[in-house]
Amino acid sequence: ALCSFMSHFRHCWVCFATEQDDPGAEWLSPCRCRGSTKWVHLTCLQYWLDNRLRVSQQPIRCQLCEVAYSVIFPQMGPLVDFLRVVDRTLTAIGPFGTLGLLFGTAYWTALSYGAVTVVQVMGRANGMMAIRGARPVLLLSGLPAIPVLLILGKTVRWDDCVLKLWQKCCYEPKLPSGTCTPGICRSYLPPIPVDEPRGKRQFLTSRMLCGALLFPSIAVLTGRLLFPSVTSHLQRALLGGSAYVLLKGVLKVYFTKQLFIMHAGRRILNYGDVQRAERHRDGSSN
Amino acid sequence: ALCSFMSHFRHCWVCFATEQDDPGAEWLSPCRCRGSTKWVHLTCLQYWLDNRLRVSQQPIRCQLCEVAYSVIFPQMGPLVDFLRVVDRTLTAIGPFGTLGLLFGTAYWTALSYGAVTVVQVMGRANGMMAIRGARPVLLLSGLPAIPVLLILGKTVRWDDCVLKLWQKCCYEPKLPSGTCTPGICRSYLPPIPVDEPRGKRQFLTSRMLCGALLFPSIAVLTGRLLFPSVTSHLQRALLGGSAYVLLKGVLKVYFTKQLFIMHAGRRILNYGDVQRAERHRDGSSN
């Protein structure tokens, strides 16, 4: 009885209305389905198509019988087709434009930084003359290379090499050789310590970056402080820079060496001794 | 028997060696533990401390009895303490330096872009004169504002408003009002289509960014093409820019309107009709 009711009165599987509810509506049976999911209103199916969750699926299929719907769009003429091609092309090349923008920003800033550094290190008059006299190709490649080289220079860690050498030559031979099973007791040498929690590596990177880019200013300043008698701006800056690098390296090696000695020489107290000391302190304070 | 063996011969819970294996090693009982985890070599415990997985935990505790180890570092003198403070300060301000660097890069590029745009729009002679004559405060705040304003200007989507107005005034009234239950059939109006898969929104952003920053060049170019008789650079660029915005807006409104009509007018074929057409095509081709 239900089946014959179904076949006599179409009803829409989206809005559940029957033919009698809206006699003027346009009916479709767009897929292989039969029975209660055979018929659907055209506008109801359009609504369903526009509000699907998975929009990427192409072509769109019936979720039950998996027949692809035959959707036909009206032709809109050559102008719309042309505009569609233009629109898609512009959207597709957009990311490359943004990449170019980022690269251009970095390049322009590096170029400006290079020019400022040349003027700063060589002195105003000499620096301007050097920039004006240089060939454009040299300027456009050489000036942006200055900050890059400064940052790369920071990655040469000669002080670490000095430290490792010191550890190998002067510290390790003093240790008695271990005799226990894994060979760590007595002969264990702690790692060269970094005075930082391990999670802060990115902080060290940003510190390195700033140090590299501030280096020319520091070099000029150190030159003025330590070598006021040198008249050539360039020579004074070079001397100042060398002195700064040397002084800083010596301080860093000394600091890390002392941290290492401190780390290697740490004592851990017996729990019994700690308890006894606490009892003694409590007894004398009461 | 095992217990008396344990109590007579200390053994290290890190390396498992006993007192007899290495008679000269230094022994510790640093926590409340008794029995097999009471004793440990000093160097073995140092090794274990340096190679813990969770380094952040402070103070370091025994993993079994949770007593905090009493670790005592040797005093290294005031120079090391001072260097430690300097080192920690530099590492702490590093990220702010990097932020400053990023901001400086963006500011300097925006300033340069602003200056280039002024010269481009007003002509070389007038532009240079305007920049030289302006007060420094105005230059330092006004020039970087130019790209910012251009990008903000792109977010004013007047063409979308025109489209919505058109949809409300000219399209919706033509639809017959629906009579079926959810009120969607017949009166359903599809959304204004974006001719893009939904996942590509970031592509549209980068396209908007490039469009905003290329706008002055496009305005100057359009001005030269459409208004060659205007002698003032600034007026010609303004006219060109207005013409470009208007033309682009009209084309975009037209394009989206047509896309909408196309979308709203799509037909979905009955499965039976598709089958019949295929059978007919196969029959005529054989």
Coordinates of C-alpha atoms in Angstrom, one line a residue:
Chain A
A1 CA 0.0 0.0 0.0
L2 CA 2.9 2.4 0.9
C3 CA 4.6 1.5 -2.4
S4 CA 1.6 2.4 -4.5
F5 CA 1.2 5.6 -2.5
M6 CA 4.8 6.5 -3.2
S7 CA 4.5 5.8 -6.9
H8 CA 1.3 7.8 -7.3
F9 CA 2.4 10.9 -5.4
R10 CA 5.9 12.1 -6.1
H11 CA 7.6 13.7 -3.1
C12 CA 10.9 15.7 -2.9
W13 CA 13.7 14.1 -0.9
V14 CA 15.0 17.5 0.2
C15 CA 11.8 19.3 1.3
F16 CA 9.5 16.3 1.7
A17 CA 6.7 18.2 -0.1
T18 CA 4.4 16.2 -2.6
E19 CA 3.1 17.1 -6.0
Q20 CA -0.1 18.3 -4.4
D21 CA 1.7 20.8 -2.0
D22 CA 3.1 22.8 -4.9
P23 CA 1.6 21.8 -8.3
G24 CA 3.7 24.3 -10.3
A25 CA 7.2 23.2 -9.1
E26 CA 9.7 21.6 -11.5
W27 CA 10.5 17.9 -10.7
L28 CA 13.6 16.0 -11.5
S29 CA 14.8 12.4 -11.2
P30 CA 18.5 13.1 -11.7
C31 CA 20.0 9.7 -10.7
R32 CA 19.4 5.9 -10.8
C33 CA 17.5 6.0 -7.4
R34 CA 14.0 4.6 -7.3
G35 CA 11.3 4.9 -4.6
S36 CA 11.4 7.6 -2.0
T37 CA 14.7 9.1 -3.2
K38 CA 13.7 9.2 -6.9
W39 CA 12.1 12.6 -7.2
V40 CA 13.4 16.0 -6.1
H41 CA 12.5 19.7 -6.9
L42 CA 15.0 21.4 -9.2
T43 CA 15.4 24.4 -6.8
C44 CA 15.7 22.0 -3.8
L45 CA 18.5 20.1 -5.6
Q46 CA 20.2 23.4 -6.4
Y47 CA 19.9 24.4 -2.7
W48 CA 21.4 21.0 -1.7
L49 CA 24.2 21.3 -4.2
D50 CA 25.2 24.8 -2.9
N51 CA 25.2 23.7 0.7
R52 CA 27.1 20.4 0.5
L53 CA 29.8 20.0 3.1
R54 CA 32.4 18.6 0.7
V55 CA 32.6 21.1 -2.1
S56 CA 35.8 19.8 -3.7
Q57 CA 34.2 16.6 -5.1
Q58 CA 34.0 16.8 -8.9
P59 CA 31.7 15.8 -10.6
I60 CA 29.0 15.8 -8.0
R61 CA 27.4 12.4 -7.4
C62 CA 24.2 11.2 -5.8
Q63 CA 25.2 10.0 -2.3
L64 CA 23.1 6.8 -2.6
C65 CA 23.5 5.5 -6.2
E66 CA 26.7 7.4 -7.0
V67 CA 25.5 8.5 -10.4
A68 CA 27.1 11.8 -11.4
Y69 CA 24.5 14.5 -11.9
S70 CA 24.5 16.1 -15.4
V71 CA 24.7 19.8 -14.5
I72 CA 24.4 22.1 -17.5
F73 CA 25.4 25.8 -17.2
P74 CA 24.0 28.3 -19.7
Q75 CA 26.6 29.8 -22.1
M76 CA 27.5 33.4 -21.0
G77 CA 29.4 34.6 -24.1
P78 CA 33.1 35.3 -24.9
L79 CA 33.5 38.3 -22.6
V80 CA 32.6 36.3 -19.5
D81 CA 34.9 33.5 -20.6
F82 CA 37.7 35.9 -21.1
L83 CA 37.2 37.6 -17.7
R84 CA 37.2 34.2 -16.1
V85 CA 40.6 33.4 -17.6
V86 CA 41.9 36.8 -16.5
D87 CA 40.5 36.3 -13.0
R88 CA 42.0 32.8 -12.6
T89 CA 45.4 33.9 -14.0
L90 CA 45.6 36.8 -11.5
T91 CA 44.7 34.6 -8.6
A92 CA 47.2 32.0 -9.7
I93 CA 50.1 34.5 -10.0
G94 CA 49.2 36.3 -6.7
P95 CA 51.5 34.2 -4.4
F96 CA 54.5 34.7 -6.7
G97 CA 53.8 38.4 -6.5
T98 CA 53.8 38.2 -2.7
L99 CA 57.0 36.2 -2.7
G100 CA 58.6 38.8 -5.0
L101 CA 57.4 41.5 -2.6
L102 CA 59.0 39.8 0.4
F103 CA 62.2 39.2 -1.6
G104 CA 62.2 42.8 -2.8
T105 CA 61.7 44.1 0.8
A106 CA 64.6 42.0 2.1
Y107 CA 66.8 43.0 -0.9
W108 CA 66.0 46.7 -0.6
T109 CA 66.7 46.7 3.2
A110 CA 70.0 44.8 2.7
L111 CA 71.0 47.3 0.0
S112 CA 70.2 50.3 2.2
Y113 CA 72.0 48.7 5.2
G114 CA 75.1 48.0 3.0
A115 CA 75.2 51.6 1.8
V116 CA 74.8 53.0 5.4
T117 CA 77.5 50.6 6.6
V118 CA 80.0 51.7 3.8
V119 CA 79.4 55.4 4.7
Q120 CA 79.7 54.6 8.4
V121 CA 82.9 52.6 8.2
M122 CA 84.7 54.7 5.5
G123 CA 83.5 58.1 6.8
R124 CA 80.9 60.3 5.1
A125 CA 83.0 61.8 2.3
N126 CA 85.0 58.7 1.4
G127 CA 82.0 56.4 1.6
M128 CA 79.8 58.6 -0.7
M129 CA 82.7 58.9 -3.1
A130 CA 83.2 55.1 -3.1
I131 CA 79.5 54.4 -3.8
R132 CA 79.3 57.1 -6.5
G133 CA 82.5 55.8 -8.2
A134 CA 81.6 52.1 -8.1
R135 CA 80.0 50.3 -11.1
P136 CA 76.2 49.7 -10.7
V137 CA 76.6 45.9 -10.9
L138 CA 79.1 46.0 -8.0
L139 CA 76.8 48.2 -6.0
L140 CA 73.6 46.1 -6.6
S141 CA 75.4 42.9 -5.7
G142 CA 78.1 44.1 -3.2
L143 CA 76.0 46.3 -0.9
P144 CA 73.3 43.7 -0.1
A145 CA 76.1 41.1 0.4
I146 CA 77.4 43.2 3.4
P147 CA 74.7 42.2 5.9
V148 CA 74.7 38.6 4.6
L149 CA 78.4 38.3 5.1
L150 CA 78.2 39.8 8.6
I151 CA 75.6 37.2 9.6
L152 CA 77.6 34.4 8.0
G153 CA 80.7 35.7 9.8
K154 CA 78.8 35.1 13.1
T155 CA 78.5 31.4 12.4
V156 CA 82.3 31.0 12.5
R157 CA 82.6 30.1 16.1
W158 CA 86.4 30.2 16.7
D159 CA 85.9 30.7 20.4
D160 CA 84.2 27.2 20.6
C161 CA 87.2 25.7 18.9
V162 CA 89.6 27.4 21.4
L163 CA 87.4 26.0 24.2
K164 CA 87.4 22.5 22.8
L165 CA 91.2 22.7 22.4
W166 CA 91.6 23.8 26.0
Q167 CA 89.4 21.0 27.2
K168 CA 91.4 18.4 25.2
C169 CA 94.9 19.7 26.1
C170 CA 94.6 21.0 29.7
Y171 CA 91.6 19.4 31.3
E172 CA 91.1 15.8 30.1
P173 CA 94.7 14.6 30.9
K174 CA 94.2 15.5 34.5
L175 CA 91.3 13.1 34.9
P176 CA 92.0 9.7 36.4
S177 CA 91.0 7.0 34.0
G178 CA 87.8 5.2 35.0
T179 CA 87.6 1.6 35.9
C180 CA 83.9 0.9 36.4
T181 CA 81.7 -0.9 33.9
P182 CA 80.4 1.7 31.5
G183 CA 83.6 3.7 31.9
I184 CA 81.9 6.9 33.0
C185 CA 82.7 7.1 36.8
R186 CA 85.7 9.2 37.6
S187 CA 86.6 9.8 34.0
Y188 CA 83.3 11.5 33.2
L189 CA 83.7 15.0 31.6
P190 CA 80.6 17.1 31.6
P191 CA 79.7 18.9 28.3
I192 CA 80.7 22.5 27.7
P193 CA 77.8 24.2 29.3
V194 CA 75.5 26.7 27.7
D195 CA 74.3 29.1 30.4
E196 CA 70.7 28.8 29.1
P197 CA 67.7 26.4 29.3
R198 CA 67.7 24.2 26.2
G199 CA 64.4 25.6 25.0
K200 CA 65.8 29.0 24.3
R201 CA 67.8 28.3 21.2
Q202 CA 65.8 30.6 19.1
F203 CA 66.6 33.4 21.5
L204 CA 70.3 32.8 20.8
T205 CA 69.7 33.0 17.1
S206 CA 68.0 36.4 17.3
R207 CA 70.8 37.6 19.6
M208 CA 73.3 36.4 17.0
L209 CA 71.4 38.2 14.2
C210 CA 71.3 41.5 16.1
G211 CA 74.9 41.2 17.1
A212 CA 75.9 40.7 13.4
L213 CA 74.0 43.7 12.2
L214 CA 75.2 46.0 15.1
F215 CA 78.8 44.9 14.5
P216 CA 79.8 47.8 12.1
S217 CA 78.5 50.4 14.6
I218 CA 80.3 48.7 17.5
A219 CA 83.5 48.5 15.4
V220 CA 83.3 52.2 14.6
L221 CA 82.6 53.1 18.3
T222 CA 85.4 50.8 19.6
G223 CA 87.8 52.4 17.0
R224 CA 87.0 55.9 18.2
L225 CA 87.4 54.9 21.9
L226 CA 90.6 52.8 21.6
F227 CA 92.4 54.4 18.5
P228 CA 91.6 58.1 18.5
S229 CA 95.0 58.9 16.9
V230 CA 94.3 56.9 13.7
T231 CA 92.9 59.5 11.1
S232 CA 91.6 57.1 8.4
H233 CA 88.0 56.2 9.1
L234 CA 88.4 52.8 7.5
Q235 CA 91.6 51.8 9.3
R236 CA 90.1 53.0 12.7
A237 CA 86.9 51.0 12.1
L238 CA 89.0 47.9 11.1
L239 CA 91.2 48.2 14.2
G240 CA 88.2 48.8 16.4
G241 CA 86.4 45.8 14.9
S242 CA 89.4 43.5 15.4
A243 CA 89.9 44.7 19.0
Y244 CA 86.2 44.1 19.7
V245 CA 86.2 40.6 18.3
L246 CA 89.4 39.7 20.1
L247 CA 88.3 41.1 23.5
K248 CA 84.8 39.6 23.2
G249 CA 86.3 36.2 22.2
V250 CA 88.8 36.2 25.1
L251 CA 86.0 37.1 27.6
K252 CA 83.7 34.4 26.1
V253 CA 86.3 31.7 26.2
Y254 CA 87.2 32.7 29.8
F255 CA 83.5 32.8 30.8
T256 CA 82.7 29.4 29.3
K257 CA 85.9 27.9 30.7
Q258 CA 85.0 29.1 34.2
L259 CA 81.4 27.8 33.7
F260 CA 82.8 24.4 32.7
I261 CA 85.1 24.3 35.7
M262 CA 82.2 25.3 37.9
H263 CA 80.0 22.6 36.3
A264 CA 82.7 19.9 36.5
G265 CA 83.5 20.8 40.1
R266 CA 79.9 20.8 41.5
R267 CA 79.4 18.6 44.6
I268 CA 76.3 16.7 45.6
L269 CA 75.7 16.4 49.3
N270 CA 74.8 13.1 51.1
Y271 CA 71.3 13.2 52.3
G272 CA 72.5 12.3 55.8
D273 CA 74.9 15.3 55.9
V274 CA 72.1 17.6 54.8
Q275 CA 69.8 16.3 57.5
R276 CA 72.5 16.6 60.2
A277 CA 73.3 20.2 59.1
E278 CA 69.6 21.1 59.2
R279 CA 69.2 19.6 62.7
H280 CA 72.3 21.5 63.9
R281 CA 71.0 24.8 62.5
D282 CA 67.5 24.3 64.0
G283 CA 69.1 23.3 67.4
S284 CA 71.3 26.5 67.5
S285 CA 68.5 28.8 66.4
N286 CA 66.0 27.5 69.1
Chain B
A1 CA 70.9 -13.4 51.8
L2 CA 70.5 -10.9 49.0
C3 CA 69.7 -8.1 51.4
S4 CA 72.8 -8.8 53.5
F5 CA 74.9 -8.9 50.2
M6 CA 73.4 -5.5 49.2
S7 CA 74.2 -4.0 52.6
H8 CA 77.7 -5.3 52.7
F9 CA 78.8 -4.3 49.2
R10 CA 77.7 -0.8 48.0
H11 CA 76.7 -0.8 44.3
C12 CA 76.1 2.3 42.1
W13 CA 72.5 2.5 40.6
V14 CA 73.9 4.2 37.5
C15 CA 76.8 1.9 36.4
F16 CA 76.0 -1.2 38.7
A17 CA 79.7 -1.4 39.7
T18 CA 80.4 -2.4 43.4
E19 CA 82.9 -1.0 45.8
Q20 CA 85.3 -3.7 44.9
D21 CA 85.2 -2.9 41.2
D22 CA 86.7 0.6 41.8
P23 CA 87.9 1.1 45.3
G24 CA 89.0 4.7 44.8
A25 CA 85.7 6.1 43.5
E26 CA 83.7 8.6 45.5
W27 CA 80.4 7.3 46.8
L28 CA 77.2 9.3 47.6
S29 CA 73.8 8.6 49.1
P30 CA 72.1 11.9 48.0
C31 CA 68.5 11.0 48.8
R32 CA 66.2 9.1 51.3
C33 CA 66.3 5.9 49.2
R34 CA 67.6 2.7 50.9
G35 CA 68.6 -0.7 49.6
S36 CA 69.7 -1.0 45.9
T37 CA 69.1 2.7 45.0
K38 CA 70.9 4.1 48.1
W39 CA 74.4 4.5 46.7
V40 CA 75.7 6.1 43.6
H41 CA 79.1 7.3 42.3
L42 CA 79.5 11.1 42.3
T43 CA 80.6 11.1 38.7
C44 CA 77.9 8.7 37.7
L45 CA 75.3 11.0 39.3
Q46 CA 76.8 14.0 37.5
Y47 CA 76.6 12.0 34.2
W48 CA 72.9 11.1 35.0
L49 CA 72.1 14.8 35.8
D50 CA 73.7 16.1 32.6
N51 CA 71.7 13.6 30.5
R52 CA 68.3 13.7 32.0
L53 CA 65.4 13.9 29.5
R54 CA 63.4 16.6 31.3
V55 CA 66.0 19.4 31.9
S56 CA 63.5 22.1 32.9
Q57 CA 62.6 20.6 36.3
Q58 CA 64.1 22.8 39.1
P59 CA 65.3 21.7 41.7
I60 CA 66.4 18.3 40.5
R61 CA 64.7 15.5 42.5
C62 CA 65.3 11.8 43.0
Q63 CA 62.8 10.0 40.7
L64 CA 62.0 7.4 43.4
C65 CA 61.9 9.2 46.8
E66 CA 61.5 12.8 45.3
V67 CA 64.0 14.3 47.7
A68 CA 65.7 17.3 46.0
Y69 CA 69.4 16.8 45.5
S70 CA 71.6 19.4 47.3
V71 CA 73.9 20.5 44.4
I72 CA 76.6 23.0 45.4
F73 CA 78.6 24.9 42.8
P74 CA 82.0 26.3 43.5
Q75 CA 82.2 30.2 43.7
M76 CA 83.8 31.5 40.5
G77 CA 84.4 35.2 41.5
P78 CA 82.7 38.5 40.6
L79 CA 83.9 38.7 36.9
V80 CA 82.2 35.4 36.1
D81 CA 79.0 36.6 37.9
F82 CA 79.1 39.9 36.0
L83 CA 79.6 38.1 32.6
R84 CA 76.7 35.8 33.5
V85 CA 74.4 38.8 34.0
V86 CA 75.6 40.4 30.7
D87 CA 75.1 37.1 28.9
R88 CA 71.6 36.5 30.2
T89 CA 70.6 40.1 29.6
L90 CA 71.8 40.0 25.9
T91 CA 69.9 36.7 25.4
A92 CA 66.8 38.1 26.9
I93 CA 66.7 41.3 24.8
G94 CA 67.6 39.3 21.6
P95 CA 63.9 38.7 20.5
F96 CA 63.1 42.4 21.0
G97 CA 66.0 43.2 18.7
T98 CA 64.7 40.9 16.1
L99 CA 61.2 42.4 16.4
G100 CA 62.8 45.8 16.0
L101 CA 64.7 44.5 13.0
L102 CA 61.5 43.2 11.3
F103 CA 59.6 46.4 12.1
G104 CA 62.6 48.5 10.8
T105 CA 62.7 46.6 7.6
A106 CA 59.0 47.0 7.0
Y107 CA 59.1 50.7 7.9
W108 CA 62.1 51.4 5.7
T109 CA 60.6 49.6 2.7
A110 CA 57.2 51.4 3.3
L111 CA 59.0 54.8 3.5
S112 CA 61.0 54.1 0.3
Y113 CA 57.8 52.8 -1.5
G114 CA 56.0 56.0 -0.4
A115 CA 58.8 58.2 -1.8
V116 CA 59.0 56.4 -5.1
T117 CA 55.2 56.6 -5.4
V118 CA 55.2 60.4 -4.7
V119 CA 57.9 60.9 -7.4
Q120 CA 56.0 58.6 -9.8
V121 CA 52.6 60.2 -9.4
M122 CA 53.7 63.8 -9.2
G123 CA 56.5 63.6 -11.8
R124 CA 60.2 63.6 -11.1
A125 CA 60.7 67.4 -10.6
N126 CA 57.6 68.1 -8.7
G127 CA 57.9 65.0 -6.6
M128 CA 61.5 65.7 -5.5
M129 CA 60.5 69.3 -4.7
A130 CA 57.6 68.2 -2.6
I131 CA 59.7 65.7 -0.6
R132 CA 62.5 68.2 -0.1
G133 CA 60.1 70.9 0.9
A134 CA 58.0 68.9 3.4
R135 CA 58.7 68.8 7.1
P136 CA 60.6 65.7 8.3
V137 CA 57.8 64.7 10.7
L138 CA 55.4 64.7 7.8
L139 CA 57.8 62.7 5.6
L140 CA 58.6 60.1 8.3
S141 CA 54.9 59.5 9.0
G142 CA 53.3 60.3 5.7
L143 CA 55.4 58.4 3.2
P144 CA 55.1 55.0 5.0
A145 CA 51.4 55.6 5.3
I146 CA 51.0 55.6 1.5
P147 CA 51.3 51.7 1.1
V148 CA 49.3 51.2 4.2
L149 CA 46.4 53.4 2.9
L150 CA 46.6 51.7 -0.5
I151 CA 46.2 48.2 1.1
L152 CA 43.4 49.5 3.4
G153 CA 41.7 51.0 0.3
K154 CA 41.5 47.6 -1.3
T155 CA 39.4 46.3 1.6
V156 CA 36.6 48.8 0.7
R157 CA 34.6 46.4 -1.6
W158 CA 32.1 48.8 -3.2
D159 CA 31.6 46.4 -6.1
D160 CA 30.3 43.8 -3.7
C161 CA 27.8 46.4 -2.4
V162 CA 26.6 47.2 -5.9
L163 CA 26.2 43.4 -6.6
K164 CA 24.1 42.9 -3.4
L165 CA 22.0 45.9 -4.3
W166 CA 21.4 44.5 -7.8
Q167 CA 20.5 41.1 -6.5
K168 CA 18.0 42.7 -4.1
C169 CA 16.4 45.2 -6.5
C170 CA 16.4 43.4 -9.9
Y171 CA 16.6 39.7 -9.2
E172 CA 14.8 38.7 -6.1
P173 CA 11.4 40.3 -7.0
K174 CA 11.3 38.2 -10.2
L175 CA 11.2 34.9 -8.2
P176 CA 7.9 33.3 -7.6
S177 CA 7.3 32.8 -3.8
G178 CA 7.7 29.2 -2.7
T179 CA 4.9 27.1 -1.3
C180 CA 6.6 23.9 -0.2
T181 CA 7.4 23.2 3.4
P182 CA 10.9 24.6 4.1
G183 CA 10.2 27.5 1.7
I184 CA 13.2 26.8 -0.5
C185 CA 11.7 25.3 -3.6
R186 CA 11.1 27.8 -6.4
S187 CA 12.1 30.9 -4.3
Y188 CA 15.7 29.6 -3.7
L189 CA 18.4 32.1 -4.6
P190 CA 21.9 30.8 -4.9
P191 CA 24.7 32.7 -3.1
I192 CA 26.8 35.2 -5.1
P193 CA 29.5 32.8 -6.5
V194 CA 33.2 33.2 -6.0
D195 CA 34.9 31.7 -9.0
E196 CA 37.4 29.8 -6.9
P197 CA 37.6 26.7 -4.7
R198 CA 37.1 27.8 -1.1
G199 CA 40.5 26.7 0.0
K200 CA 42.2 29.4 -2.0
R201 CA 41.3 32.4 0.2
Q202 CA 45.0 33.1 0.9
F203 CA 45.7 33.3 -2.8
L204 CA 43.1 36.1 -3.0
T205 CA 44.8 38.0 -0.1
S206 CA 48.2 37.9 -1.9
R207 CA 46.5 39.0 -5.1
M208 CA 44.9 41.9 -3.2
L209 CA 48.2 42.9 -1.7
C210 CA 50.0 43.0 -5.1
G211 CA 47.1 44.8 -6.7
A212 CA 47.2 47.5 -4.0
L213 CA 50.9 48.1 -4.3
L214 CA 50.9 48.1 -8.1
F215 CA 48.0 50.5 -8.2
P216 CA 50.0 53.8 -8.5
S217 CA 52.0 52.4 -11.5
I218 CA 48.7 51.3 -13.1
A219 CA 47.2 54.7 -12.4
V220 CA 50.1 56.5 -14.1
L221 CA 50.0 54.1 -17.0
T222 CA 46.2 54.4 -17.5
G223 CA 46.5 58.2 -17.2
R224 CA 49.2 58.3 -20.0
L225 CA 47.1 56.0 -22.2
L226 CA 43.6 57.7 -21.7
F227 CA 44.5 61.3 -21.0
P228 CA 47.6 62.2 -22.9
S229 CA 46.5 65.8 -23.3
V230 CA 46.6 66.5 -19.5
T231 CA 50.0 68.1 -18.7
S232 CA 50.0 67.9 -14.9
H233 CA 51.5 64.6 -13.8
L234 CA 49.4 64.5 -10.6
Q235 CA 46.1 65.3 -12.4
R236 CA 46.8 62.7 -15.1
A237 CA 47.6 60.0 -12.5
L238 CA 44.5 60.8 -10.5
L239 CA 42.3 60.7 -13.6
G240 CA 44.0 57.5 -14.7
G241 CA 43.5 55.9 -11.3
S242 CA 39.8 56.9 -11.2
A243 CA 39.2 55.6 -14.7
Y244 CA 41.0 52.3 -13.8
V245 CA 39.0 51.8 -10.6
L246 CA 35.7 52.6 -12.4
L247 CA 36.5 50.3 -15.3
K248 CA 37.7 47.5 -13.1
G249 CA 34.6 47.8 -10.8
V250 CA 32.2 47.8 -13.8
L251 CA 33.9 44.7 -15.3
K252 CA 33.9 42.9 -11.9
V253 CA 30.3 43.7 -11.2
Y254 CA 29.3 42.5 -14.7
F255 CA 31.5 39.4 -14.4
T256 CA 30.1 38.4 -11.0
K257 CA 26.5 39.2 -12.1
Q258 CA 26.9 36.9 -15.1
L259 CA 28.5 34.2 -12.9
F260 CA 25.4 34.5 -10.7
I261 CA 23.0 34.3 -13.5
M262 CA 24.9 31.3 -14.9
H263 CA 24.8 29.7 -11.5
A264 CA 21.1 30.4 -10.8
G265 CA 20.2 29.3 -14.4
R266 CA 22.0 25.9 -14.3
R267 CA 19.9 22.9 -15.3
I268 CA 20.2 19.4 -13.9
L269 CA 19.1 16.7 -16.4
N270 CA 16.8 13.8 -15.6
Y271 CA 18.8 10.5 -15.5
G272 CA 16.3 9.0 -18.0
D273 CA 16.9 11.8 -20.5
V274 CA 20.7 11.4 -20.2
Q275 CA 20.4 7.7 -20.8
R276 CA 18.2 8.1 -23.8
A277 CA 20.5 10.7 -25.3
E278 CA 23.5 8.4 -24.9
R279 CA 21.6 5.5 -26.4
H280 CA 20.7 7.7 -29.4
R281 CA 24.3 8.9 -29.8
D282 CA 25.6 5.4 -29.7
G283 CA 23.0 4.3 -32.2
S284 CA 23.8 7.0 -34.7
S285 CA 27.6 6.5 -34.4
N286 CA 27.4 2.7 -35.0

